[in-house]
XYZ file of C-alpha atoms in Angstrom:
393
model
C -16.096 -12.071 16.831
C -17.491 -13.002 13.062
C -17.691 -10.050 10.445
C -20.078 -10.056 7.796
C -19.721 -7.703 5.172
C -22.662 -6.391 2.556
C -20.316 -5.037 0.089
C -18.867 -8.451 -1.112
C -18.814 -8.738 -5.178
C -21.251 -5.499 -5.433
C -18.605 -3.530 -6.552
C -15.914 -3.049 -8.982
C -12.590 -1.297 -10.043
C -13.353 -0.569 -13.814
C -10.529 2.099 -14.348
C -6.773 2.593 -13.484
C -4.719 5.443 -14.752
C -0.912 6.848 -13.571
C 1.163 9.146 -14.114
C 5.618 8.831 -15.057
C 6.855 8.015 -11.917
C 10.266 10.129 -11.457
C 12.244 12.010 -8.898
C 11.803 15.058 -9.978
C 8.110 15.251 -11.999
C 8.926 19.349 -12.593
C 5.238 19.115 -12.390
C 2.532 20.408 -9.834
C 1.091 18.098 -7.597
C -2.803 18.727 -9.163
C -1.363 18.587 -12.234
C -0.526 14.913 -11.420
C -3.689 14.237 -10.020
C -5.620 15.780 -12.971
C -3.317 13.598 -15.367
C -3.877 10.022 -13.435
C -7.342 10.674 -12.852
C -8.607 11.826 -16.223
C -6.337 8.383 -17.858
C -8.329 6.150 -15.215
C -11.797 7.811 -16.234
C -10.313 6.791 -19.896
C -9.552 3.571 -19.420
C -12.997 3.004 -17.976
C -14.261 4.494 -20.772
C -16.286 7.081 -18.344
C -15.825 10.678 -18.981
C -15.681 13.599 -16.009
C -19.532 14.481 -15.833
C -20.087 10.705 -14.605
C -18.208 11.669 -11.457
C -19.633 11.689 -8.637
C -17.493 10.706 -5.358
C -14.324 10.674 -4.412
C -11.969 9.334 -1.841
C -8.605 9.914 -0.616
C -5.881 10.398 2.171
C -5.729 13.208 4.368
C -2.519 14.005 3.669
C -3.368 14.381 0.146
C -2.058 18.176 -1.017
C -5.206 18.159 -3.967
C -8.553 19.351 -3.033
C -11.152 17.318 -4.206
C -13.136 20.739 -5.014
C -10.578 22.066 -7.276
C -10.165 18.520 -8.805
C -13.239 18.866 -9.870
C -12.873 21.944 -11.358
C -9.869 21.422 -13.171
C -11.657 18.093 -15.005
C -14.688 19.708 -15.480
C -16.532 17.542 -12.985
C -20.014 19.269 -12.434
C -20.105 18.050 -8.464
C -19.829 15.774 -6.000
C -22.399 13.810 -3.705
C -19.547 11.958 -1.724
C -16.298 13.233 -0.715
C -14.237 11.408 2.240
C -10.753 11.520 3.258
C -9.037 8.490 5.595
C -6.135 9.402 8.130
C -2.955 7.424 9.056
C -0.812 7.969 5.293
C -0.167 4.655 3.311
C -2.780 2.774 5.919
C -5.088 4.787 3.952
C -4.659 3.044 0.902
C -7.489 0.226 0.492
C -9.392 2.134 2.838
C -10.125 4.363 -0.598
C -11.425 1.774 -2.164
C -13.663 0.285 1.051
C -14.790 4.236 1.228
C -16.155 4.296 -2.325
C -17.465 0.995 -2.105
C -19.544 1.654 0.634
C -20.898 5.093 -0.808
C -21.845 2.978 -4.446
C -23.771 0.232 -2.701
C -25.465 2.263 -0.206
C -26.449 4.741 -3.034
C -24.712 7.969 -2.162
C -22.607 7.808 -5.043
C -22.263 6.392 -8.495
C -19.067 6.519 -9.645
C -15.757 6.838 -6.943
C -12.200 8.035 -7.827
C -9.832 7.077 -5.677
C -6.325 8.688 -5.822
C -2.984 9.909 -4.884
C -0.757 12.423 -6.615
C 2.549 13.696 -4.903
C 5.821 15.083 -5.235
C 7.229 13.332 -2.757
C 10.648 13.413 -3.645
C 10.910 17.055 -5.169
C 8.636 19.119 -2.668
C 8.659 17.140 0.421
C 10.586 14.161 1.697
C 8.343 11.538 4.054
C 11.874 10.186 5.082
C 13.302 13.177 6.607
C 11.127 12.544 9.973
C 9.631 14.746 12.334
C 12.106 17.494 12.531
C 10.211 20.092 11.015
C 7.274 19.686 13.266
C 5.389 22.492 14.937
C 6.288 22.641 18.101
C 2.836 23.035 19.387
C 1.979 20.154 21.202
C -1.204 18.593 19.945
C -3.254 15.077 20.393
C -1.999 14.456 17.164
C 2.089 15.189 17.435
C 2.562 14.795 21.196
C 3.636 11.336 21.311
C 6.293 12.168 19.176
C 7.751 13.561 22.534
C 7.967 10.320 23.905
C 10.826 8.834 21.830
C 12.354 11.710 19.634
C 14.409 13.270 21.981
C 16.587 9.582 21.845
C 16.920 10.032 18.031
C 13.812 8.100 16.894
C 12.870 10.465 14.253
C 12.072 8.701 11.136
C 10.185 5.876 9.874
C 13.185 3.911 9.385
C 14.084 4.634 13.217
C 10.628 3.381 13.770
C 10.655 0.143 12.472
C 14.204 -0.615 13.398
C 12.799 -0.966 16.390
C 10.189 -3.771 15.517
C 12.612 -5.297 13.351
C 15.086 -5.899 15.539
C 12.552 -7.312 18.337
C 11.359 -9.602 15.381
C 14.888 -10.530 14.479
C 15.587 -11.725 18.001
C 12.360 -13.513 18.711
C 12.804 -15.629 15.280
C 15.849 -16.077 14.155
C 15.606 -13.896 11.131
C 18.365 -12.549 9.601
C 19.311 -9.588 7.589
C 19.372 -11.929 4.144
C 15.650 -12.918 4.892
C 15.128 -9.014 4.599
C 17.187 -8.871 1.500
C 15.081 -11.335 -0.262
C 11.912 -9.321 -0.419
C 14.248 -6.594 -1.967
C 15.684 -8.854 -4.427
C 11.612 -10.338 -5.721
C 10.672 -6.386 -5.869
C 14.062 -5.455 -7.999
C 13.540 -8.611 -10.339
C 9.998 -7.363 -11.229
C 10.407 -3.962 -11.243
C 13.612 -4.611 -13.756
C 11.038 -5.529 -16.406
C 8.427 -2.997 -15.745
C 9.170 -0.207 -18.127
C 6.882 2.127 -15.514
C 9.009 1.449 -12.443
C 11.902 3.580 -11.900
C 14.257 1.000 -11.459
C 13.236 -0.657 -14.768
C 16.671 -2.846 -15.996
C 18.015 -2.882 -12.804
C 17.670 -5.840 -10.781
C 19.972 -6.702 -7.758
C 21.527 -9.707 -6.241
C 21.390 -10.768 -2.341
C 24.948 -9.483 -2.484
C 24.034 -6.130 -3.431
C 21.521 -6.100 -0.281
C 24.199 -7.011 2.179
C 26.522 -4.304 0.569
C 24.144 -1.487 0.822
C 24.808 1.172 2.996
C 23.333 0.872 6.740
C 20.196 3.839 7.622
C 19.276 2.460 10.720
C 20.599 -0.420 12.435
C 19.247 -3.131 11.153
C 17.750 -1.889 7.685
C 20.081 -1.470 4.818
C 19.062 1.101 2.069
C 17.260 -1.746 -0.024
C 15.242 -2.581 2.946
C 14.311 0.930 2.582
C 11.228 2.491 -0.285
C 11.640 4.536 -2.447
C 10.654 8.652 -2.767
C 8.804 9.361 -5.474
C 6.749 11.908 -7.572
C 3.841 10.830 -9.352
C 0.043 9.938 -8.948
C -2.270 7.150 -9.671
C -6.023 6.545 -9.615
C -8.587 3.910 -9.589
C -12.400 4.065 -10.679
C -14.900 2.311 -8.082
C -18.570 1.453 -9.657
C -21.196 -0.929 -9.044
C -20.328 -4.527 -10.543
C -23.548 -3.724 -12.440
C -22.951 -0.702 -14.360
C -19.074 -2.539 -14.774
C -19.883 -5.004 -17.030
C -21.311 -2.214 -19.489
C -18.365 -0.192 -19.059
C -14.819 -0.760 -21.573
C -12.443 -2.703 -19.467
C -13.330 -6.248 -17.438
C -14.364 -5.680 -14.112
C -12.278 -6.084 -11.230
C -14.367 -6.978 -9.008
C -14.033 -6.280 -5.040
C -14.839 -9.247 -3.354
C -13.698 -8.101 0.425
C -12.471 -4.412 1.999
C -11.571 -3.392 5.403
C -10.077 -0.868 7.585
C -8.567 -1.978 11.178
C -6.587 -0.144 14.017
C -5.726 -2.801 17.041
C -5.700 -2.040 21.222
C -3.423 0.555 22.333
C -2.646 1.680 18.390
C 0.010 4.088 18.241
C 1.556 6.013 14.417
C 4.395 3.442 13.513
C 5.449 3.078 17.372
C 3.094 0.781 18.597
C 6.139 -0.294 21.054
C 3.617 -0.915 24.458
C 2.334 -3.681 23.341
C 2.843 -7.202 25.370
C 4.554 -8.291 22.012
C 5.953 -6.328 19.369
C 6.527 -8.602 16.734
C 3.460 -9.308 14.912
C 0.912 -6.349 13.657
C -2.422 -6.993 14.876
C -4.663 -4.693 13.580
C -3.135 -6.332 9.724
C -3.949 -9.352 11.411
C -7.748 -8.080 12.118
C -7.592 -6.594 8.774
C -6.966 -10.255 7.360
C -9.854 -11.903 9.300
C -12.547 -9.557 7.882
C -11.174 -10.360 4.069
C -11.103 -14.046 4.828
C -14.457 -14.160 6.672
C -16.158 -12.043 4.693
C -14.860 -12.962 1.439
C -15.213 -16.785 2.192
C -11.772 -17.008 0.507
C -8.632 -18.411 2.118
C -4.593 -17.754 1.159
C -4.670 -20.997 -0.518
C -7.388 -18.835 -3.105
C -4.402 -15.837 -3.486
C -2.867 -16.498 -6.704
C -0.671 -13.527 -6.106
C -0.383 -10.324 -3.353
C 0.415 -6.563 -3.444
C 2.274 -6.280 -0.223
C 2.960 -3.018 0.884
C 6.323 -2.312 0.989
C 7.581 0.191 2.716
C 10.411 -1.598 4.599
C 11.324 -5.023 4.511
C 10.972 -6.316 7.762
C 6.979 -5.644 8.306
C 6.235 -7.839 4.577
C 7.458 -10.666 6.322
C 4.858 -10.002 9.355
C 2.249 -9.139 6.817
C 2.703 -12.948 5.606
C 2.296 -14.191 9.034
C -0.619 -12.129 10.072
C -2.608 -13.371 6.895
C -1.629 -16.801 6.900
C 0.480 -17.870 4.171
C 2.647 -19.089 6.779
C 2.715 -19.484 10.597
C 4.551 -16.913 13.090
C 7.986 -16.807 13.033
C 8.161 -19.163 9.314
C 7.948 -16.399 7.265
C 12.047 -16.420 7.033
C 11.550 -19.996 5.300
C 8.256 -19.334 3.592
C 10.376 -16.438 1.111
C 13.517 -18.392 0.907
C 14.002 -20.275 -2.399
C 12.330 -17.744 -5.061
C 9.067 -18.347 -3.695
C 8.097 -14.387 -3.885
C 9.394 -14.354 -7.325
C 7.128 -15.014 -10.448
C 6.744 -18.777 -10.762
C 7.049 -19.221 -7.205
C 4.657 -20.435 -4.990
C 3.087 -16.982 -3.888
C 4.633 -14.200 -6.366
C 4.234 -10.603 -4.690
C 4.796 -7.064 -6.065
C 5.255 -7.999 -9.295
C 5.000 -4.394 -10.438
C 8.322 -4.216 -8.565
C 6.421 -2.575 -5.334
C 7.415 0.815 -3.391
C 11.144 -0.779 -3.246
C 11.210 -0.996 -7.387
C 8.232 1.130 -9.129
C 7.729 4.094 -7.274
C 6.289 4.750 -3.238
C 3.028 6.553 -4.271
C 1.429 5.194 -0.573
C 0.391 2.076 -2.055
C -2.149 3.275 -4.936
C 0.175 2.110 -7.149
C -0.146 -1.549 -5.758
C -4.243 -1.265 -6.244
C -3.698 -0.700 -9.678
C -1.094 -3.585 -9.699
C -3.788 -5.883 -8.353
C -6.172 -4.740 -10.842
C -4.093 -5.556 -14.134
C -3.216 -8.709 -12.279
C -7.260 -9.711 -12.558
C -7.506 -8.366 -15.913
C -4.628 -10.785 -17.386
C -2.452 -7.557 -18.090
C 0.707 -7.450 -15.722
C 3.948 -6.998 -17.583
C 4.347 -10.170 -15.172
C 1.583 -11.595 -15.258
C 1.098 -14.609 -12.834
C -0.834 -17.303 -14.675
C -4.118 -17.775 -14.313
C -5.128 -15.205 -11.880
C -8.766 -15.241 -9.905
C -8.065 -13.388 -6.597
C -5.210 -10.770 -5.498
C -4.515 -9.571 -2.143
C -3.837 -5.707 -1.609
C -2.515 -4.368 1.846
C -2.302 -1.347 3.076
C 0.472 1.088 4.707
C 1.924 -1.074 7.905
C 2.644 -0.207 11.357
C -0.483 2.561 11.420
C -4.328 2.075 11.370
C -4.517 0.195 8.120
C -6.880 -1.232 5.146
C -6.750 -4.138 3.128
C -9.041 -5.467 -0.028
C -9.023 -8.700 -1.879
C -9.867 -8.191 -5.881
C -11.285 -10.895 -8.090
C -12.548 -11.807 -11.252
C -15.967 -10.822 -12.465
């Protein structure tokens, strides 16, 4: 199967704007979303009557209608919403991009805005389900009633498949936690700003499930952030350097299930990130060796070590050696997260790690990798899930 893509350099990111990311916001949600969205419009140098699209998650609690209302955005020509949580998170960006170039829209925000710690807690599980059985929660039947009611339950799973097939250990997890803690200790945004933590500290941390550790574990947070989307045209009139979006795609893989994909032949890899990372490649004409440095979405350790392996930075089952040494760690040989990630800034479903990859491009990280031309962003792992590739204009 070859892809081929027309929305390859046609569009850019051209605005990025966030809210404090805290525990406890003592805020609305759509008063975060207002706050992100009207800094991102700023930092493009737009203003809310040049609005006209936006994108988002469906489990997004703001209403693009009274958005709009709130900013003083006279209407909308495009409005779409993509399933399956974090997976949604590039697919935002691939949604506006596709509404700019095929004219529908103009100008796409893209965003996320949640108190996610302080109103409702992702990491609680399924307990509070209706229990009217639907298409949507019925599987849930199938493997809650032996305690497998929460993400972390859900990837234990994998992880411990993944350990066994590959010799990984509990350490290899620990190292993606340490990279994320070392940048997010000198990111004044991230909420664990100054606080960096050793291997040691991973191996002390308290078990959640058997075998991830609370560092393996993301964070809960309140906050929002939001991204711009125009045409690379308009973006080099606009105030900021264009990021430009050289690759997007959305992928679910055969017999898909919601973070319990466990009837596959082999549960060990992710394939629908690895179909994800053929489109980028393919359509992008890039390869890993082009990736100066990746957002990897972070949600537990395990699956950022199978996100390396499905995109080929290393081969399957090397990712154990390919993150040993400091080589996810800025001035390594692949640096990833360097915002600090969901484990060290804040879990906003991964919008935070667009806007990562954007300052990246533009030179402004608070680490910056040298020298930057291309980022990789992923998406939410485990679900239906998006990825885009960002590059210099």
């Amino acid at each position: 199967m070859r892809f081929r893509s027309e929305l390859a350099n046609r569009t850019a990111i051209v605005g990025i704007g966030a809210t404090e990311f805290s525990k406890d916001s003592g805020r609305s949600e759509m008063s975060l979303a207002v706050e992100c969205i009207a800094a991102a419009l700023d930092d493009a140098g737009l203003a809310p009557e040049d609005v006209d699209g936006m994108a988002a998650y469906t489990i997004e609690n703001n209403p693009d209608a009274e958005i709009t209302r709130n900013l003083g955005i006279p209407g909308l020509r495009f409005f779409g919403r993509t399933h399956y949580g974090g997976g949604a998170a590039c697919a935002t960006v691939l949604q506006a991009a596709m509404a700019v170039v095929a004219g529908v829209a103009d100008v796409v925000v893209c965003y996320r805005a949640m108190n996610e710690r302080s109103q409702q807690r992702f990491g609680t599980g399924v307990q509070r389900l209706s229990p009217q059985p639907t298409a949507e929660s019925a599987h849930f039947g199938w493997y809650a009633p032996f305690g497998l009611l929460t993400p972390a339950a859900w990837v234990a799973m994998f992880a411990r498949r993944y350990m066994h097939e590959f010799g990984v250990s509990s350490d290899d997890f620990g190292r993606i936690s340490v990279a994320d803690r070392k940048h997010a200790a000198t990111n004044p945004a991230a909420w664990f700003y100054g606080q960096p933590i050793t291997l040691e500290d991973h191996r002390a941390s308290r078990w959640i499930v058997d075998p991830l550790r609370l560092l393996d574990c993301c964070q809960e947070s309140d906050g929002g952030v939001a991204v711009v989307v125009t045409s690379a045209e308009r973006a080099r009139d606009l105030r900021r350097p264009p990021v430009l979006v050289r690759a997007a795609a959305q992928a679910m893989a055969e017999d898909q299930h919601m973070m319990t994909s466990y009837y596959r032949d082999d549960i060990t890899g992710l394939p629908e990130m690895g179909l994800v990372a053929r489109q980028l490649w393919e359509t992008s004409g890039l390869t890993p060796a082009d990736v100066q440095t990746a957002v990897v979405y972070d949600h537990f350790t395990p699956f950022v070590l199978v996100q390396l392996e499905e995109f080929g930075f290393c081969g399957r089952g090397e990712a154990k050696d390919f993150v040993k040494n400091a080589n996810l760690e800025l001035g390594g040989g692949l640096p990833i997260n360097t915002h600090g990630g969901q484990l060290g800034e804040a879990y906003i479903h991964g919008m935070n790690g667009i806007a990562e990859g954007v300052r990246q491009v533009r030179g402004t990280g608070v680490n910056q990798v040298p020298d930057v031309e291309n980022v990789l962003v992923t998406a939410g792992t485990g679900v239906p899930t998006s990825g885009i590739l960002l590059g210099r204009a």
